[in-house]
Amino acid sequence: MATSFAEENYLKIIYRLSESTLEDISTNAVAELTQTKAASVTDMLRKLAEKGWVNYQKYQGVRLTEEGEKIALSVVRKHRLWEVFLVDKMGFNWDEVHEIAEQLEHIESEALINKLDEFLNFPKIDPHGDPIPNKEGILPELSYVHLSDLKENKACVLMGVAKDSAVFLQLLTRLNLSLGAKLMVKEINPFDRSISVSINDSESIFISHEVAKNILIKLG
């Protein structure tokens, strides 16, 4: 069954919201991310339910069906592969690619996407550190923690971001914080929990707790 751009966007958003909870997703949560009135969201959810892509009951929320999740993961896969292509092959910055990938993710050709995956040497993560589903829809397992959870004198490697807005990514770029950067937590301020970190063995900088909690790292 063919999907429209709007249907794919809704399925992707429901999937995104479902990643952090086992509860059904509220209509208001979907409306907030789609920037759409709740009544319009309700109409779309009913259509998706009729097609068997979501389980939806009014006032009880929505959850993807197995088929709906398969479609959502396919869109996520295309989006993240295109982001890798745009950064690695086209020279875009990591804060520039989301909106472009939003357009490219709706290309239907699975053959093209599989060739793109092969061309990029089957990447496991996108430029923001998010996992890329394979063609079977299976996500690689990633064990990251938040920089804000680390103790003093701990070394780590920056692996991703929990927030990928352009403004946040531009801030990280100005601070010379990018994927693969080697960090060392030097000091944690007890008042506001801001963190002093060295980057690639260079001079230390202070970053706020808000920034630190949106940086994903692995120990090492």
mmCIF file of C-alpha atoms in Angstrom:
data_model
loop_
_atom_site.group_PDB
_atom_site.id
_atom_site.type_symbol
_atom_site.label_atom_id
_atom_site.label_comp_id
_atom_site.label_asym_id
_atom_site.label_seq_id
_atom_site.Cartn_x
_atom_site.Cartn_y
_atom_site.Cartn_z
ATOM 1 C CA MET A 1 0.000 0.000 0.000
ATOM 2 C CA ALA A 2 1.411 3.382 -1.040
ATOM 3 C CA THR A 3 2.095 6.020 1.583
ATOM 4 C CA SER A 4 1.862 9.792 1.271
ATOM 5 C CA PHE A 5 4.520 12.192 2.529
ATOM 6 C CA ALA A 6 2.188 13.287 5.346
ATOM 7 C CA GLU A 7 1.495 9.705 6.416
ATOM 8 C CA GLU A 8 5.200 8.883 6.473
ATOM 9 C CA ASN A 9 5.913 11.988 8.537
ATOM 10 C CA TYR A 10 3.266 11.050 11.095
ATOM 11 C CA LEU A 11 4.529 7.483 11.372
ATOM 12 C CA LYS A 12 8.096 8.732 11.816
ATOM 13 C CA ILE A 13 7.055 11.186 14.523
ATOM 14 C CA ILE A 14 5.081 8.525 16.411
ATOM 15 C CA TYR A 15 8.113 6.243 16.195
ATOM 16 C CA ARG A 16 10.378 9.024 17.482
ATOM 17 C CA LEU A 17 8.065 9.677 20.439
ATOM 18 C CA SER A 18 7.799 5.940 21.157
ATOM 19 C CA GLU A 19 11.580 5.558 21.486
ATOM 20 C CA SER A 20 11.554 7.048 24.994
ATOM 21 C CA THR A 21 8.394 5.476 26.443
ATOM 22 C CA LEU A 22 6.413 2.247 26.580
ATOM 23 C CA GLU A 23 3.170 4.200 26.975
ATOM 24 C CA ASP A 24 0.833 5.076 24.131
ATOM 25 C CA ILE A 25 1.594 8.446 22.537
ATOM 26 C CA SER A 26 -0.883 11.253 23.184
ATOM 27 C CA THR A 27 -2.525 13.213 20.398
ATOM 28 C CA ASN A 28 -1.175 16.413 21.938
ATOM 29 C CA ALA A 29 2.412 15.119 21.777
ATOM 30 C CA VAL A 30 1.996 14.367 18.074
ATOM 31 C CA ALA A 31 0.339 17.749 17.503
ATOM 32 C CA GLU A 32 3.248 19.535 19.182
ATOM 33 C CA LEU A 33 5.877 17.914 16.971
ATOM 34 C CA THR A 34 3.853 18.274 13.775
ATOM 35 C CA GLN A 35 2.829 21.832 14.722
ATOM 36 C CA THR A 36 -0.711 20.869 13.785
ATOM 37 C CA LYS A 37 -4.044 21.332 15.567
ATOM 38 C CA ALA A 38 -5.126 18.354 17.681
ATOM 39 C CA ALA A 39 -8.307 17.918 15.614
ATOM 40 C CA SER A 40 -6.271 17.534 12.407
ATOM 41 C CA VAL A 41 -3.962 15.059 14.128
ATOM 42 C CA THR A 42 -6.973 13.017 15.247
ATOM 43 C CA ASP A 43 -8.230 12.838 11.659
ATOM 44 C CA MET A 44 -4.850 11.604 10.423
ATOM 45 C CA LEU A 45 -4.531 9.028 13.207
ATOM 46 C CA ARG A 46 -7.935 7.619 12.266
ATOM 47 C CA LYS A 47 -6.774 7.287 8.648
ATOM 48 C CA LEU A 48 -3.565 5.570 9.728
ATOM 49 C CA ALA A 49 -5.570 3.206 11.930
ATOM 50 C CA GLU A 50 -7.881 2.341 9.022
ATOM 51 C CA LYS A 51 -4.816 1.345 7.002
ATOM 52 C CA GLY A 52 -3.544 -0.848 9.837
ATOM 53 C CA TRP A 53 -0.447 1.257 10.565
ATOM 54 C CA VAL A 54 -1.359 2.390 14.091
ATOM 55 C CA ASN A 55 -3.535 1.294 16.978
ATOM 56 C CA TYR A 56 -5.535 4.328 17.986
ATOM 57 C CA GLN A 57 -8.378 4.970 20.402
ATOM 58 C CA LYS A 58 -9.637 8.444 21.185
ATOM 59 C CA TYR A 59 -8.411 9.731 24.568
ATOM 60 C CA GLN A 60 -6.136 6.696 24.952
ATOM 61 C CA GLY A 61 -3.334 7.576 22.562
ATOM 62 C CA VAL A 62 -1.649 5.902 19.620
ATOM 63 C CA ARG A 63 0.901 3.156 19.062
ATOM 64 C CA LEU A 64 2.491 1.883 15.841
ATOM 65 C CA THR A 65 1.512 -1.539 14.588
ATOM 66 C CA GLU A 66 4.211 -3.873 13.305
ATOM 67 C CA GLU A 67 3.552 -2.697 9.749
ATOM 68 C CA GLY A 68 3.508 0.946 10.812
ATOM 69 C CA GLU A 69 6.840 0.562 12.584
ATOM 70 C CA LYS A 70 8.307 -1.079 9.482
ATOM 71 C CA ILE A 71 7.322 1.944 7.388
ATOM 72 C CA ALA A 72 8.627 4.379 10.016
ATOM 73 C CA LEU A 73 11.979 2.610 10.226
ATOM 74 C CA SER A 74 12.276 2.685 6.442
ATOM 75 C CA VAL A 75 11.803 6.466 6.470
ATOM 76 C CA VAL A 76 14.279 6.837 9.345
ATOM 77 C CA ARG A 77 16.787 4.685 7.436
ATOM 78 C CA LYS A 78 16.517 6.833 4.308
ATOM 79 C CA HIS A 79 16.723 10.076 6.276
ATOM 80 C CA ARG A 80 19.865 9.080 8.148
ATOM 81 C CA LEU A 81 21.622 7.602 5.108
ATOM 82 C CA TRP A 82 20.991 10.808 3.167
ATOM 83 C CA GLU A 83 22.427 12.805 6.070
ATOM 84 C CA VAL A 84 25.620 10.709 5.926
ATOM 85 C CA PHE A 85 25.820 11.265 2.167
ATOM 86 C CA LEU A 86 25.307 15.021 2.484
ATOM 87 C CA VAL A 87 28.012 15.394 5.146
ATOM 88 C CA ASP A 88 30.590 12.837 3.965
ATOM 89 C CA LYS A 89 30.252 13.195 0.199
ATOM 90 C CA MET A 90 28.744 16.635 -0.405
ATOM 91 C CA GLY A 91 30.577 18.619 2.269
ATOM 92 C CA PHE A 92 27.583 19.919 4.201
ATOM 93 C CA ASN A 93 27.943 20.708 7.898
ATOM 94 C CA TRP A 94 26.062 18.518 10.370
ATOM 95 C CA ASP A 95 23.722 21.401 11.236
ATOM 96 C CA GLU A 96 22.687 21.873 7.590
ATOM 97 C CA VAL A 97 21.461 18.444 6.558
ATOM 98 C CA HIS A 98 18.259 17.736 8.487
ATOM 99 C CA GLU A 99 15.892 19.812 6.367
ATOM 100 C CA ILE A 100 17.393 18.485 3.120
ATOM 101 C CA ALA A 101 17.123 14.894 4.339
ATOM 102 C CA GLU A 102 13.476 15.596 5.262
ATOM 103 C CA GLN A 103 12.831 15.982 1.536
ATOM 104 C CA LEU A 104 15.007 13.096 0.345
ATOM 105 C CA GLU A 105 13.602 10.588 2.833
ATOM 106 C CA HIS A 106 10.408 10.236 0.794
ATOM 107 C CA ILE A 107 12.123 8.807 -2.297
ATOM 108 C CA GLU A 108 10.435 5.446 -2.845
ATOM 109 C CA SER A 109 13.157 3.437 -4.610
ATOM 110 C CA GLU A 110 14.492 0.782 -2.231
ATOM 111 C CA ALA A 111 17.085 -0.158 -4.859
ATOM 112 C CA LEU A 112 18.480 3.381 -4.736
ATOM 113 C CA ILE A 113 18.619 3.393 -0.934
ATOM 114 C CA ASN A 114 20.343 0.005 -0.832
ATOM 115 C CA LYS A 115 22.895 1.227 -3.382
ATOM 116 C CA LEU A 116 23.372 4.391 -1.329
ATOM 117 C CA ASP A 117 23.975 2.281 1.783
ATOM 118 C CA GLU A 118 26.578 0.218 -0.093
ATOM 119 C CA PHE A 119 28.189 3.350 -1.568
ATOM 120 C CA LEU A 120 28.580 4.773 1.944
ATOM 121 C CA ASN A 121 30.077 1.463 3.155
ATOM 122 C CA PHE A 122 27.073 0.551 5.324
ATOM 123 C CA PRO A 123 27.350 3.223 8.035
ATOM 124 C CA LYS A 124 25.994 2.375 11.485
ATOM 125 C CA ILE A 125 25.345 5.957 12.621
ATOM 126 C CA ASP A 126 24.391 9.250 11.017
ATOM 127 C CA PRO A 127 26.349 12.534 11.438
ATOM 128 C CA HIS A 128 24.552 13.169 14.742
ATOM 129 C CA GLY A 129 25.342 9.750 16.192
ATOM 130 C CA ASP A 130 21.855 8.296 15.657
ATOM 131 C CA PRO A 131 21.703 4.600 14.688
ATOM 132 C CA ILE A 132 20.829 3.717 11.083
ATOM 133 C CA PRO A 133 18.457 0.762 10.555
ATOM 134 C CA ASN A 134 19.657 -1.833 8.044
ATOM 135 C CA LYS A 135 17.468 -2.901 5.126
ATOM 136 C CA GLU A 136 15.686 -5.382 7.411
ATOM 137 C CA GLY A 137 14.800 -2.528 9.763
ATOM 138 C CA ILE A 138 17.170 -3.683 12.512
ATOM 139 C CA LEU A 139 18.933 -0.964 14.480
ATOM 140 C CA PRO A 140 22.533 -1.398 15.667
ATOM 141 C CA GLU A 141 22.838 -1.480 19.450
ATOM 142 C CA LEU A 142 24.539 1.621 20.831
ATOM 143 C CA SER A 143 25.491 2.018 24.486
ATOM 144 C CA TYR A 144 25.891 5.732 25.076
ATOM 145 C CA VAL A 145 25.557 7.801 28.237
ATOM 146 C CA HIS A 146 25.115 11.526 28.767
ATOM 147 C CA LEU A 147 28.186 13.644 29.386
ATOM 148 C CA SER A 148 26.351 15.191 32.350
ATOM 149 C CA ASP A 149 26.406 11.770 34.085
ATOM 150 C CA LEU A 150 30.199 11.505 34.136
ATOM 151 C CA LYS A 151 32.358 12.063 37.207
ATOM 152 C CA GLU A 152 35.471 14.215 37.373
ATOM 153 C CA ASN A 153 38.700 12.903 35.814
ATOM 154 C CA LYS A 154 36.858 10.580 33.460
ATOM 155 C CA ALA A 155 37.821 10.319 29.782
ATOM 156 C CA CYS A 156 35.266 9.739 27.063
ATOM 157 C CA VAL A 157 34.593 10.082 23.342
ATOM 158 C CA LEU A 158 31.767 12.189 21.902
ATOM 159 C CA MET A 159 29.484 9.783 20.019
ATOM 160 C CA GLY A 160 26.278 11.665 19.393
ATOM 161 C CA VAL A 161 23.736 14.271 20.439
ATOM 162 C CA ALA A 162 20.369 13.924 22.126
ATOM 163 C CA LYS A 163 19.186 17.151 20.492
ATOM 164 C CA ASP A 164 19.912 17.769 16.814
ATOM 165 C CA SER A 165 18.483 21.248 16.287
ATOM 166 C CA ALA A 166 20.591 23.443 14.035
ATOM 167 C CA VAL A 167 21.109 25.997 16.818
ATOM 168 C CA PHE A 168 22.482 23.350 19.203
ATOM 169 C CA LEU A 169 24.745 21.816 16.565
ATOM 170 C CA GLN A 170 26.077 25.252 15.626
ATOM 171 C CA LEU A 171 26.905 25.867 19.286
ATOM 172 C CA LEU A 172 28.834 22.593 19.474
ATOM 173 C CA THR A 173 30.727 23.506 16.313
ATOM 174 C CA ARG A 174 31.760 26.843 17.840
ATOM 175 C CA LEU A 175 33.014 24.934 20.886
ATOM 176 C CA ASN A 176 34.983 22.516 18.657
ATOM 177 C CA LEU A 177 32.805 19.639 19.861
ATOM 178 C CA SER A 178 32.225 17.088 17.096
ATOM 179 C CA LEU A 179 31.751 13.338 16.758
ATOM 180 C CA GLY A 180 34.889 11.463 17.737
ATOM 181 C CA ALA A 181 36.280 14.265 19.915
ATOM 182 C CA LYS A 182 38.183 12.962 22.937
ATOM 183 C CA LEU A 183 36.973 14.618 26.125
ATOM 184 C CA MET A 184 38.221 14.668 29.699
ATOM 185 C CA VAL A 185 35.992 15.924 32.512
ATOM 186 C CA LYS A 186 38.240 18.172 34.568
ATOM 187 C CA GLU A 187 35.818 19.795 36.972
ATOM 188 C CA ILE A 188 32.112 19.823 37.815
ATOM 189 C CA ASN A 189 30.795 23.039 39.341
ATOM 190 C CA PRO A 190 28.637 22.078 42.366
ATOM 191 C CA PHE A 191 26.470 25.207 42.047
ATOM 192 C CA ASP A 192 25.095 24.922 38.508
ATOM 193 C CA ARG A 193 26.616 21.556 37.476
ATOM 194 C CA SER A 194 28.456 23.144 34.578
ATOM 195 C CA ILE A 195 31.406 21.057 33.434
ATOM 196 C CA SER A 196 35.002 21.880 32.565
ATOM 197 C CA VAL A 197 36.203 19.575 29.784
ATOM 198 C CA SER A 198 39.347 19.354 27.721
ATOM 199 C CA ILE A 199 38.861 18.575 24.030
ATOM 200 C CA ASN A 200 41.428 16.419 22.261
ATOM 201 C CA ASP A 201 43.980 17.179 25.005
ATOM 202 C CA SER A 202 43.703 20.935 24.419
ATOM 203 C CA GLU A 203 42.818 23.690 26.861
ATOM 204 C CA SER A 204 39.666 23.189 28.915
ATOM 205 C CA ILE A 205 36.351 24.944 28.324
ATOM 206 C CA PHE A 206 33.249 25.225 30.500
ATOM 207 C CA ILE A 207 29.940 23.973 29.144
ATOM 208 C CA SER A 208 26.557 24.258 30.823
ATOM 209 C CA HIS A 209 24.701 21.331 32.344
ATOM 210 C CA GLU A 210 22.014 21.787 29.677
ATOM 211 C CA VAL A 211 24.592 21.302 26.914
ATOM 212 C CA ALA A 212 26.277 18.388 28.719
ATOM 213 C CA LYS A 213 23.038 16.451 29.150
ATOM 214 C CA ASN A 214 22.438 16.601 25.397
ATOM 215 C CA ILE A 215 25.889 15.217 24.497
ATOM 216 C CA LEU A 216 26.139 11.429 24.199
ATOM 217 C CA ILE A 217 29.452 9.759 24.943
ATOM 218 C CA LYS A 218 31.128 6.424 25.532
ATOM 219 C CA LEU A 219 33.883 5.878 28.065
ATOM 220 C CA GLY A 220 37.366 5.597 26.734
#
